[in-house]
XYZ file of C-alpha atoms in Angstrom:
380
model
C 25.239 3.890 34.372
C 27.837 4.132 37.039
C 27.506 1.430 39.676
C 25.736 -1.062 37.370
C 27.314 -4.486 36.816
C 29.358 -4.717 33.632
C 27.090 -7.338 32.059
C 24.024 -5.165 32.756
C 25.698 -2.186 31.007
C 26.541 -4.401 28.021
C 22.971 -5.688 27.888
C 21.650 -2.132 27.815
C 24.045 -1.244 25.017
C 22.998 -4.247 22.926
C 19.343 -3.449 23.639
C 19.927 0.096 22.344
C 21.143 -1.255 19.027
C 18.105 -3.537 18.729
C 15.901 -0.486 19.378
C 17.817 1.486 16.769
C 17.247 -1.228 14.175
C 13.511 -1.405 14.738
C 13.131 2.356 15.002
C 14.857 2.934 11.651
C 13.030 0.169 9.804
C 9.540 1.157 10.903
C 10.303 4.830 10.300
C 10.959 3.873 6.657
C 7.761 1.794 6.392
C 5.644 4.640 7.850
C 6.557 6.868 4.846
C 6.165 4.314 2.028
C 2.777 5.770 0.967
C 4.286 9.279 0.648
C 7.262 8.075 -1.368
C 4.918 6.045 -3.582
C 2.910 9.187 -4.379
C 6.042 11.211 -4.966
C 7.362 8.717 -7.561
C 3.891 8.041 -9.067
C 4.165 4.292 -8.491
C 1.311 1.899 -9.122
C 0.609 -0.878 -6.653
C 2.417 -3.359 -8.946
C 5.304 -0.886 -9.433
C 5.689 -0.335 -5.722
C 5.766 -4.083 -5.129
C 8.562 -4.472 -7.686
C 10.563 -1.549 -6.235
C 10.267 -2.893 -2.675
C 12.092 -6.039 -3.765
C 15.264 -3.959 -3.661
C 15.375 -4.271 0.148
C 15.127 -8.093 0.374
C 17.552 -8.319 -2.598
C 20.135 -6.386 -0.577
C 19.382 -8.462 2.484
C 19.778 -11.801 0.754
C 22.921 -10.713 -1.098
C 24.632 -9.752 2.134
C 23.749 -12.786 4.252
C 26.853 -14.940 3.500
C 29.144 -11.882 3.663
C 27.678 -10.732 6.942
C 28.489 -14.031 8.710
C 32.029 -14.049 7.316
C 32.741 -10.409 8.343
C 31.400 -10.940 11.848
C 33.450 -14.109 12.235
C 36.633 -12.455 10.955
C 36.468 -9.002 12.558
C 34.041 -9.479 15.443
C 30.450 -8.285 15.802
C 31.225 -4.989 17.564
C 32.854 -3.071 14.655
C 30.396 -4.510 12.135
C 27.453 -3.515 14.337
C 28.746 0.068 14.678
C 29.487 0.528 10.985
C 26.201 -1.131 9.936
C 24.201 1.050 12.307
C 25.808 4.188 10.887
C 25.092 3.160 7.272
C 21.580 1.995 8.162
C 20.612 5.268 9.784
C 22.352 7.478 7.248
C 20.662 5.788 4.311
C 17.245 6.935 5.556
C 17.519 10.680 4.624
C 18.875 9.686 1.202
C 15.779 7.499 0.672
C 13.673 10.539 1.547
C 15.394 12.618 -1.137
C 15.051 10.196 -4.104
C 13.496 11.582 -7.272
C 13.635 8.524 -9.524
C 12.611 4.902 -9.259
C 16.136 3.597 -9.880
C 17.429 5.785 -7.053
C 14.898 4.284 -4.638
C 15.794 0.737 -5.707
C 19.492 1.434 -5.217
C 18.881 2.999 -1.787
C 16.703 0.130 -0.686
C 19.346 -2.364 -1.771
C 21.893 -0.569 0.413
C 19.343 -0.223 3.196
C 18.693 -3.978 3.056
C 22.391 -4.825 3.111
C 23.116 -2.492 6.050
C 20.053 -3.818 7.902
C 21.183 -7.389 7.558
C 24.773 -6.619 8.629
C 23.195 -4.969 11.706
C 20.872 -7.900 12.270
C 23.616 -10.542 12.222
C 26.060 -8.498 14.278
C 23.676 -7.438 17.052
C 22.245 -10.947 17.349
C 25.827 -12.180 17.722
C 26.236 -9.541 20.456
C 23.056 -10.868 22.041
C 24.479 -14.414 22.060
C 27.539 -13.031 23.841
C 25.454 -11.375 26.553
C 23.478 -14.605 26.973
C 26.775 -16.291 27.720
C 27.457 -13.697 30.444
C 24.032 -14.249 32.019
C 24.100 -18.010 31.595
C 20.469 -18.092 30.417
C 18.286 -17.168 27.476
C 17.671 -13.430 27.072
C 17.343 -13.286 23.301
C 13.534 -12.936 23.177
C 13.600 -9.726 25.228
C 15.918 -8.144 22.648
C 13.493 -8.993 19.873
C 10.654 -7.735 22.003
C 12.460 -4.405 22.216
C 12.764 -4.407 18.425
C 8.981 -4.815 18.215
C 8.479 -2.009 20.741
C 10.776 0.170 18.628
C 8.550 -0.656 15.684
C 5.532 0.803 17.501
C 7.602 3.875 18.370
C 8.810 4.323 14.809
C 5.279 4.041 13.436
C 3.992 6.514 16.051
C 6.659 9.082 15.206
C 5.882 8.585 11.522
C 2.230 9.319 12.188
C 3.201 12.436 14.145
C 5.509 13.837 11.444
C 2.975 13.092 8.739
C 0.319 14.995 10.678
C 2.729 17.930 11.003
C 3.280 17.943 7.253
C 6.962 17.080 7.369
C 8.513 15.691 4.207
C 10.067 12.205 4.424
C 13.647 13.469 4.333
C 12.960 15.895 7.204
C 11.414 13.101 9.269
C 14.329 10.776 8.470
C 16.940 13.372 9.427
C 15.458 13.423 12.922
C 15.564 9.619 13.090
C 19.152 9.614 11.870
C 20.120 12.144 14.540
C 18.461 10.011 17.245
C 20.231 6.925 15.921
C 23.524 8.853 15.982
C 23.037 9.604 19.661
C 22.382 5.942 20.409
C 25.510 4.902 18.519
C 27.600 7.549 20.270
C 26.414 6.565 23.738
C 26.187 2.798 23.405
C 28.892 1.650 20.940
C 31.671 1.841 23.505
C 29.728 -0.520 25.788
C 29.229 -3.331 23.268
C 31.028 -6.625 23.840
C 34.585 -6.514 22.583
C 34.820 -10.290 22.143
C 32.114 -12.580 20.800
C 31.012 -15.784 22.485
C 33.088 -18.694 21.179
C 35.840 -16.459 19.800
C 39.161 -18.214 19.829
C 37.602 -21.680 20.040
C 38.877 -22.650 16.634
C 35.442 -22.795 14.966
C 35.788 -22.589 11.190
C 34.416 -19.639 9.203
C 33.304 -21.961 6.390
C 31.864 -25.377 7.194
C 28.775 -27.366 6.353
C 25.973 -26.734 8.878
C 25.145 -29.808 10.969
C 21.745 -31.416 11.229
C 20.756 -29.297 14.246
C 21.447 -26.028 12.407
C 19.518 -27.236 9.355
C 16.612 -28.161 11.589
C 16.756 -24.708 13.200
C 16.719 -23.178 9.712
C 13.594 -25.175 8.811
C 11.884 -24.024 12.021
C 12.830 -20.435 11.187
C 11.571 -20.905 7.604
C 8.163 -22.160 8.789
C 7.838 -19.446 11.429
C 8.791 -16.632 9.089
C 6.279 -17.810 6.486
C 3.628 -17.627 9.207
C 4.824 -14.230 10.381
C 5.157 -12.687 6.898
C 1.779 -14.042 5.834
C 0.069 -12.585 8.897
C 1.615 -9.180 8.267
C 0.593 -9.143 4.597
C -2.679 -11.078 4.561
C -4.407 -10.719 7.948
C -6.124 -7.481 6.886
C -7.240 -9.028 3.586
C -8.560 -12.107 5.422
C -10.598 -9.933 7.772
C -11.883 -7.760 4.958
C -12.869 -10.518 2.517
C -13.701 -13.489 4.781
C -14.649 -12.196 8.230
C -16.255 -9.005 6.830
C -16.450 -7.108 10.151
C -17.595 -3.497 10.491
C -15.196 -1.183 8.668
C -13.410 -0.053 11.837
C -12.539 -3.635 12.719
C -10.758 -4.629 9.498
C -7.317 -4.066 11.056
C -8.261 -5.739 14.352
C -6.719 -9.096 13.326
C -3.345 -7.533 12.596
C -3.522 -5.576 15.852
C -4.311 -8.706 17.832
C -1.477 -10.603 16.158
C 1.165 -7.904 16.718
C 0.089 -7.290 20.322
C 0.560 -10.878 21.459
C 3.684 -11.243 19.336
C 5.321 -8.291 21.116
C 4.085 -9.376 24.566
C 5.172 -12.948 23.988
C 8.713 -11.873 23.258
C 9.047 -10.229 26.633
C 7.842 -13.476 28.284
C 9.810 -15.810 26.055
C 13.084 -15.749 27.976
C 11.390 -16.562 31.283
C 9.466 -19.423 29.713
C 12.537 -20.827 27.942
C 14.529 -20.687 31.180
C 11.724 -22.432 33.089
C 10.735 -25.103 30.552
C 13.526 -25.189 28.003
C 13.789 -24.055 24.370
C 12.559 -27.354 22.928
C 9.256 -27.319 24.836
C 8.599 -23.663 24.100
C 9.182 -24.194 20.360
C 6.876 -27.216 20.386
C 4.191 -25.218 22.181
C 4.744 -22.325 19.759
C 4.026 -24.502 16.755
C 0.863 -25.843 18.354
C -0.381 -22.356 19.213
C 0.282 -21.146 15.686
C -1.537 -24.085 14.078
C -4.486 -24.020 16.502
C -4.858 -20.221 16.152
C -5.023 -20.371 12.371
C -7.395 -23.303 12.401
C -9.682 -21.433 14.796
C -9.811 -18.401 12.478
C -10.380 -20.674 9.458
C -13.012 -23.015 10.873
C -15.009 -20.284 12.645
C -14.885 -17.294 10.263
C -16.591 -14.729 12.454
C -15.156 -11.775 14.339
C -14.616 -13.086 17.889
C -13.175 -16.553 17.010
C -10.949 -14.954 14.367
C -9.623 -12.437 16.878
C -8.924 -15.223 19.377
C -7.225 -17.231 16.639
C -4.985 -14.336 15.606
C -4.088 -13.696 19.259
C -2.967 -17.336 19.496
C -0.923 -17.071 16.276
C 0.869 -13.957 17.591
C 1.697 -15.751 20.803
C 2.864 -18.785 18.842
C 5.306 -17.027 16.534
C 6.527 -14.525 19.099
C 9.472 -16.416 20.541
C 10.358 -18.777 17.726
C 12.957 -16.653 15.890
C 14.640 -15.305 19.074
C 14.959 -18.820 20.514
C 16.156 -20.263 17.200
C 18.818 -17.525 17.013
C 19.805 -18.210 20.607
C 20.238 -21.922 19.879
C 22.111 -21.274 16.595
C 24.549 -18.925 18.386
C 25.635 -21.828 20.598
C 26.625 -23.993 17.624
C 29.675 -26.200 18.159
C 30.250 -26.425 14.400
C 30.271 -22.802 13.267
C 31.095 -19.429 14.899
C 27.995 -17.531 16.163
C 27.962 -15.028 13.301
C 28.215 -17.672 10.588
C 25.675 -19.945 12.303
C 23.216 -17.079 12.616
C 23.717 -16.158 8.956
C 23.122 -19.758 7.895
C 19.870 -20.036 9.842
C 18.774 -16.554 8.774
C 19.303 -17.398 5.137
C 16.877 -20.316 5.311
C 14.440 -18.387 7.488
C 14.300 -15.276 5.346
C 13.451 -17.360 2.289
C 10.181 -18.131 4.073
C 9.610 -14.471 4.929
C 10.183 -13.406 1.313
C 8.409 -16.108 -0.599
C 5.668 -17.050 1.893
C 3.283 -14.095 1.261
C 3.381 -14.460 -2.555
C 2.814 -18.204 -2.143
C -0.276 -17.432 -0.061
C -1.514 -15.192 -2.878
C -1.053 -17.885 -5.515
C -2.905 -20.497 -3.446
C -5.660 -18.014 -2.618
C -6.071 -17.240 -6.318
C -6.274 -20.911 -7.220
C -8.585 -21.914 -4.316
C -9.391 -19.346 -1.609
C -7.743 -17.542 1.310
C -9.016 -20.032 3.880
C -7.255 -22.874 2.086
C -4.003 -20.958 1.846
C -4.038 -20.113 5.572
C -4.789 -23.766 6.243
C -1.462 -24.607 4.602
C 0.222 -22.093 6.917
C -1.378 -23.929 9.855
C 0.346 -27.099 8.583
C 3.689 -25.254 8.717
C 2.957 -24.363 12.332
C 2.643 -28.067 13.067
C 5.976 -28.649 11.340
C 7.620 -26.274 13.852
C 6.458 -28.615 16.608
C 7.691 -31.696 14.759
C 11.111 -30.233 13.906
C 11.634 -28.945 17.477
C 11.059 -32.473 18.729
C 13.785 -33.777 16.376
C 16.345 -31.044 17.195
C 19.016 -31.306 19.831
C 19.308 -28.189 22.010
C 22.445 -27.802 24.162
């Protein structure tokens, strides 16, 4: 990387850590079916065990912000990346349900420490560039997800056991850490400005948290329920059941690579307002016209709608004048992740009481709320 500008080198280093995070997470998800068979878990049992990961994530949210604010994002990112990657082979070796729950709790904690610290690093590189670049980082995380899933498919086809697969992923992550950690930002944006570690979030941060909450409910519901919606409501040919999820993830990933350019050109407020409208209109299209082509178009719109919301919300939170970037990100993430965790079960309850079209209609309302809250939020 000799000859490259310093800020470009730092951006590549931060990008590497985003890739690492997505690569590790989707490597784990690709082997869930194998681990389920190994531990003889029922569908209900697996669902209960998987709560270990969000439990670790939610437990660590306040601590992550405090540690990043006190010690800086760079050491936290490096340590979290090491723990995150090294937990994978241990997950692959578990022989009891309690062991898997404990490992997932640690995996969730390490993942959240990594999430808060690298997003704080991303805020710092944005300050160097003087414009929004957060969405491209999250786009790289999505791209890493495709890569992790693809490698998982390859190793499964080769007959590798989960721990063997995860050892390769850990080794790859170790190379990334070794090559990129020395290039991370040594000082976070806003460091030394006297921002308190503990303070009440202002109205703008609360609004950003509500926007994140609504977006993450939409995102989580699409991941968990799009296939069910296509199977039960759209009823396409068997090979097209996963087409809705594919359409959603494709435009979500593509939208993240375009999000920075759009935010720079039109501003974060307008992009968030448009995102809410796209999400709501996409869901309403799929609900009101429950056939294959309109549903695909609708899910494409939803993916485009949610694609840049979280990156742009994180970018705005990292510029808070009330809290340090790490604490502000943790505060917004706490509210947002509540939507990601509780949104899909909520959809299930509503679908059981009424039907799936009604429950997705409520999600469309939340898309509209994104637009309304963005209009009420002040963006610096």
